[in-house]
mmCIF file of C-alpha atoms and ligand atoms in Angstrom:
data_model
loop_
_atom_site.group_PDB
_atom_site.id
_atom_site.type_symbol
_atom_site.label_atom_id
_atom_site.label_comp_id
_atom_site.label_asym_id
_atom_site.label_seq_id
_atom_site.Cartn_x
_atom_site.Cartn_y
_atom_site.Cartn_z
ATOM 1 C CA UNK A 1 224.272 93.220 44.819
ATOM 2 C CA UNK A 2 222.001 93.216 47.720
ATOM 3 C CA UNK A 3 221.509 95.546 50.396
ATOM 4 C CA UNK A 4 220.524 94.356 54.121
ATOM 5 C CA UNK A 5 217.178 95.641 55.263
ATOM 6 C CA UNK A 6 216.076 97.620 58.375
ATOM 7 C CA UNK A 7 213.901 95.681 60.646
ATOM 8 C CA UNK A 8 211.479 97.918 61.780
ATOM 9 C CA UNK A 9 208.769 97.489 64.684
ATOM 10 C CA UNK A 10 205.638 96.524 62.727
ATOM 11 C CA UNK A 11 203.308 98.679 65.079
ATOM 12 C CA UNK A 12 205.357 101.926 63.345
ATOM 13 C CA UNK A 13 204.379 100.787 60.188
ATOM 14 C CA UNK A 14 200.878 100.951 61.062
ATOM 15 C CA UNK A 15 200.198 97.045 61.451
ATOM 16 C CA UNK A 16 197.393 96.864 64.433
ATOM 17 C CA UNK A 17 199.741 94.195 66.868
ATOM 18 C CA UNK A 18 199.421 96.458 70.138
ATOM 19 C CA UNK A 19 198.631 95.393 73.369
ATOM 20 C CA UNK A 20 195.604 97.619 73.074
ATOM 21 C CA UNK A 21 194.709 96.312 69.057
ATOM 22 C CA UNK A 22 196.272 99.685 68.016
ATOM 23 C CA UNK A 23 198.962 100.690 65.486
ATOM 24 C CA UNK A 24 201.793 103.156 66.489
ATOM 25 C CA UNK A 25 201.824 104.578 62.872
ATOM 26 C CA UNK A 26 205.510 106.394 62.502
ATOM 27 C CA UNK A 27 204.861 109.029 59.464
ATOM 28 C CA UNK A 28 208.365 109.909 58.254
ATOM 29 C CA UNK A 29 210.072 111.025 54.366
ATOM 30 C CA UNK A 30 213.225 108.951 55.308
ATOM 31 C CA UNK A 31 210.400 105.258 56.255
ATOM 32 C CA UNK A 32 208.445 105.957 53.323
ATOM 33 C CA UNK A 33 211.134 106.183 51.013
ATOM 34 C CA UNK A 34 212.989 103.012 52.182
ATOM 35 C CA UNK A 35 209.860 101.172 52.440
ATOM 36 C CA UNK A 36 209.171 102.239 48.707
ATOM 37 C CA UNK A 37 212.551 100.636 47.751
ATOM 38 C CA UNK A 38 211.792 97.681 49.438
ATOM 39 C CA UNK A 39 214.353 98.026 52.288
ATOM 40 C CA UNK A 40 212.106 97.171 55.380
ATOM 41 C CA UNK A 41 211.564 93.601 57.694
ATOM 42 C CA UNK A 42 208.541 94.721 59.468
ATOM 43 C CA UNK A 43 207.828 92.059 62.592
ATOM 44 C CA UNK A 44 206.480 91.955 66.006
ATOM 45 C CA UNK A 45 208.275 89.972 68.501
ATOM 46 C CA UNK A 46 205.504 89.423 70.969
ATOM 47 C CA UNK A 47 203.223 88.001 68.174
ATOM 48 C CA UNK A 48 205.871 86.663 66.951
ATOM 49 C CA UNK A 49 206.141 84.577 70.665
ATOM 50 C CA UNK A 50 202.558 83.705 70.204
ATOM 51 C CA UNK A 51 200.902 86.362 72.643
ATOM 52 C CA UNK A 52 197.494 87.380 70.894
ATOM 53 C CA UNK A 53 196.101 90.695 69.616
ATOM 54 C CA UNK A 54 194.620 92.345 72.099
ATOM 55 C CA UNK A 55 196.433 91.378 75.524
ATOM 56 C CA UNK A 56 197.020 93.084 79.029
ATOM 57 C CA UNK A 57 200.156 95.237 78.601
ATOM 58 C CA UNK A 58 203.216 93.856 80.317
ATOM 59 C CA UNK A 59 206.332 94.951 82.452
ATOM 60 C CA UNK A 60 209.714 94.060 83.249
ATOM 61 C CA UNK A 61 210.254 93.645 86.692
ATOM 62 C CA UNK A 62 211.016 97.103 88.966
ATOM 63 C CA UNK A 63 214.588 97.744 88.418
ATOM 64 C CA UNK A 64 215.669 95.599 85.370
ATOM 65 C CA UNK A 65 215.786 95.603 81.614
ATOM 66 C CA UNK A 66 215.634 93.106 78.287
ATOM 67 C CA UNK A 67 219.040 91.908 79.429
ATOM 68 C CA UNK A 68 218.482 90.780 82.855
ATOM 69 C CA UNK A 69 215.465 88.878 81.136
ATOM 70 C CA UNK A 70 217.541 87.429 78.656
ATOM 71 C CA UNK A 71 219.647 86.432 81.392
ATOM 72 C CA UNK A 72 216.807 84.826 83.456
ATOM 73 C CA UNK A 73 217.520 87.347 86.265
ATOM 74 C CA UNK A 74 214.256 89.363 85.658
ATOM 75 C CA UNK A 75 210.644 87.938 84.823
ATOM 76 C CA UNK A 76 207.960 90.234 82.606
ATOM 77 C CA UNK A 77 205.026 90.424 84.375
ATOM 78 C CA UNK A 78 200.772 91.722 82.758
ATOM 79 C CA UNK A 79 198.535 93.912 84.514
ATOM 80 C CA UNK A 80 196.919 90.470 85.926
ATOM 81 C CA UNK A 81 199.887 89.178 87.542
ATOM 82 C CA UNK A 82 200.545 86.769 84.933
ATOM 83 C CA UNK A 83 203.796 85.815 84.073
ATOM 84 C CA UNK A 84 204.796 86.092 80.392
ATOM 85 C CA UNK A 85 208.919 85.857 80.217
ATOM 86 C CA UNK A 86 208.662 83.083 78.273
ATOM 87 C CA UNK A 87 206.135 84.578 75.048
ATOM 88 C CA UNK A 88 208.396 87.411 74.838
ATOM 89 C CA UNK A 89 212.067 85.626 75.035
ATOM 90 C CA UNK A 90 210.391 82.997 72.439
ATOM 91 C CA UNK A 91 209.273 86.381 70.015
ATOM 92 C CA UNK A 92 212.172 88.221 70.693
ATOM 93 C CA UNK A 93 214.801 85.503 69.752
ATOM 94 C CA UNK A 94 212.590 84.584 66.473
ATOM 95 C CA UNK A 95 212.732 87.975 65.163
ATOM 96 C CA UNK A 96 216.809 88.262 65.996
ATOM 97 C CA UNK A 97 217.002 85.111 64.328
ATOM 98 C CA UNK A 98 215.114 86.945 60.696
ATOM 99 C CA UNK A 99 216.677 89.719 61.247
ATOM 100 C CA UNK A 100 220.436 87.625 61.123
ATOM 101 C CA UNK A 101 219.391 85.804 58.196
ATOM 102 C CA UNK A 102 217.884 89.157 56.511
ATOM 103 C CA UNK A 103 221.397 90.854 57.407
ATOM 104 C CA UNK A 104 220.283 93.421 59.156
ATOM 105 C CA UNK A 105 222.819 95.808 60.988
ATOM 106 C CA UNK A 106 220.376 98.526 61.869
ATOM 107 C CA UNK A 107 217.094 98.778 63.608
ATOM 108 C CA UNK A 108 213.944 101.514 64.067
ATOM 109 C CA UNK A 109 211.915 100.101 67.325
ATOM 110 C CA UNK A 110 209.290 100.957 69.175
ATOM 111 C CA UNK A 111 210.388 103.342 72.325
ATOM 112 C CA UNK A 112 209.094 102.723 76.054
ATOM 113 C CA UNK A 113 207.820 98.883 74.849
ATOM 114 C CA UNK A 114 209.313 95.791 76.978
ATOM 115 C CA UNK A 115 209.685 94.213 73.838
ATOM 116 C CA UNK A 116 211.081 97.198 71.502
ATOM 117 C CA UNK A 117 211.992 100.031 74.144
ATOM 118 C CA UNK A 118 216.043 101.276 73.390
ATOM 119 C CA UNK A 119 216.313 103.985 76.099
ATOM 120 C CA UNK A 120 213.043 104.130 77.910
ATOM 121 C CA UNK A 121 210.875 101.362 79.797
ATOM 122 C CA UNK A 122 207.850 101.678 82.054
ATOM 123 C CA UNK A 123 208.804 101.378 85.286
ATOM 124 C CA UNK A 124 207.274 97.968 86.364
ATOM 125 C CA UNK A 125 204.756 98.495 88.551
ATOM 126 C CA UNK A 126 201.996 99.214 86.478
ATOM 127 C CA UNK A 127 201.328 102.759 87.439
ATOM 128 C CA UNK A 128 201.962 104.604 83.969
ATOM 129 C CA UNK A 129 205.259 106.126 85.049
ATOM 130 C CA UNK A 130 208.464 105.219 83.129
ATOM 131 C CA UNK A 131 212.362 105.222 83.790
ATOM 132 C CA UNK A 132 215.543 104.248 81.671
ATOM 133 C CA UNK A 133 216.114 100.889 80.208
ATOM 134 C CA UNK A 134 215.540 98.750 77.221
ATOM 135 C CA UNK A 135 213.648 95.642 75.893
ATOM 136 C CA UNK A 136 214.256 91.975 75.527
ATOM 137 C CA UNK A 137 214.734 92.500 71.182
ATOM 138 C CA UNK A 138 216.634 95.252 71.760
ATOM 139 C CA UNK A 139 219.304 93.530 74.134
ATOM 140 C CA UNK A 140 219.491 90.575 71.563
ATOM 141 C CA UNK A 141 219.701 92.460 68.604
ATOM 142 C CA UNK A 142 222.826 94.479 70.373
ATOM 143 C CA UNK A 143 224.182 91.522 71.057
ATOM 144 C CA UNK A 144 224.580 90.857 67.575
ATOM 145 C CA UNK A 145 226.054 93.993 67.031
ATOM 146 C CA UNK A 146 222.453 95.473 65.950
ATOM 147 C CA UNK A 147 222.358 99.138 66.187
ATOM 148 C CA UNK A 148 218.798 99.989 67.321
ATOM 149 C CA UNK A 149 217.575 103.382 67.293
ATOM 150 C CA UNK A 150 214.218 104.887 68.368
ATOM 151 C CA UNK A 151 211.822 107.135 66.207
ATOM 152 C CA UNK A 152 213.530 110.245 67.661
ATOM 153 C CA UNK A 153 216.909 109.629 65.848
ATOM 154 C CA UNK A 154 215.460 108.919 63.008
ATOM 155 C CA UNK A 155 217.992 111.075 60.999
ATOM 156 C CA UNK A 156 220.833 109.796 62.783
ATOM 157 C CA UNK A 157 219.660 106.175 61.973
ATOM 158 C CA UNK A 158 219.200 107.680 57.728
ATOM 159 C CA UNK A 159 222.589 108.798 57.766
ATOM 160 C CA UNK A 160 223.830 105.333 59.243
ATOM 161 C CA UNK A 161 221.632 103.586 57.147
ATOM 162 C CA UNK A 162 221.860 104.951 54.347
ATOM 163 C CA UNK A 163 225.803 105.618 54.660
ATOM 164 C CA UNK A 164 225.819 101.921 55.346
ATOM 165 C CA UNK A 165 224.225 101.301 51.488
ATOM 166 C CA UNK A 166 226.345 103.339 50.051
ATOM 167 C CA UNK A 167 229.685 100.937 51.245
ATOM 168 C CA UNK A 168 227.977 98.086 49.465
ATOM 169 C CA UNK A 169 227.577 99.925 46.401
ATOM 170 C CA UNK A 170 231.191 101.360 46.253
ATOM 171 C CA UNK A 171 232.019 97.779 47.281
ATOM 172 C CA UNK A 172 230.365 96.297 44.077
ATOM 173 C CA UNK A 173 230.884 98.696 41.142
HETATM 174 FE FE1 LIG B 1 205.157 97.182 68.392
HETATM 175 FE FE2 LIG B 1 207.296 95.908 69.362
HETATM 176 FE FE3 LIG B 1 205.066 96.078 70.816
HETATM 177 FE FE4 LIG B 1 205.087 94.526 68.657
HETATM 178 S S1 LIG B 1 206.312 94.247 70.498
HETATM 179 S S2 LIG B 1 203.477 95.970 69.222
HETATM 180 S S3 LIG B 1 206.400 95.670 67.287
HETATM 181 S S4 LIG B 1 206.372 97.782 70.183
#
């Protein structure tokens, strides 16, 4: 019997892939317990698209999300103007395609991140201030039929997780 892991944004797990060369460590009983049992896929999509550790931090255009990128109605834009759809579509759909073959049904992701972000985004105009939306993974993996949760329902996401495990088990005894 195997069980299908639970991709997890690398940056939570303390891996230093930020725009800014940092780590968004995620301390919590419920990660270190599945990541002790072997139950994690750990990846970054935008190094995973080739952009490089450090880089400017990026936007989706005013007024969109990771779907309308997906879509090629939106472009993600740095703070030097530079356009960088293309990286993060690339990352994006190369994580989506491990986390398929992995058999993952649930994600934890990075809040607020083009990338990553599940309820929040920044607003996309560079001036620190945020609004609601989600990231490029994030509307792939829901595609799929992903569920992708943020580090504030973590609980929620242990009892769907870990509810999810226990089918499989029943399944094979
Ligand atoms: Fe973390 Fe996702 Fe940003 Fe990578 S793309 S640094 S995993 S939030």
């Amino acid at each position: 019997m195997t069980t299908a892991p639970l991709l997890v944004s690398a940056c939570l797990m303390g891996q230093a892939v930020r725009y800014d060369g940092g780590a968004k460590t995620f301390l919590n009983n419920h990660l270190s317990r599945w990541q002790a049992a072997g139950r994690l896929l750990p990846l970054c999509p935008e190094l995973a698209g080739g952009l490089p550790v450090p880089r400017n931090p990026a936007e989706i255009a005013p007024g969109h999300d990771g779907a309308d990128v997906v879509a090629a109605r939106a472009r993600i834009v740095d703070l030097q103007g530079q356009d960088v759809t293309a990286p993060f579509v690339l990352g994006a759909r190369q994580v989506l395609a491990q986390a398929l073959r992995a058999g993952c049904r649930h994600a934890l992701l990075t809040e607020a991140s083009p990338s990553c972000g599940s309820s929040v985004l920044y607003s996309g105009h560079h001036d620190g201030t945020t609004r609601a939306g989600f990231g490029v993974l994030t509307a792939l993996l829901r595609q799929e039929g992903i569920a992708v949760y943020a580090p504030d329902q973590i609980d929620e996401l242990a009892m769907d997780f870990d509810a999810a495990d226990h089918e499989v088990t029943q399944r094979f005894k």
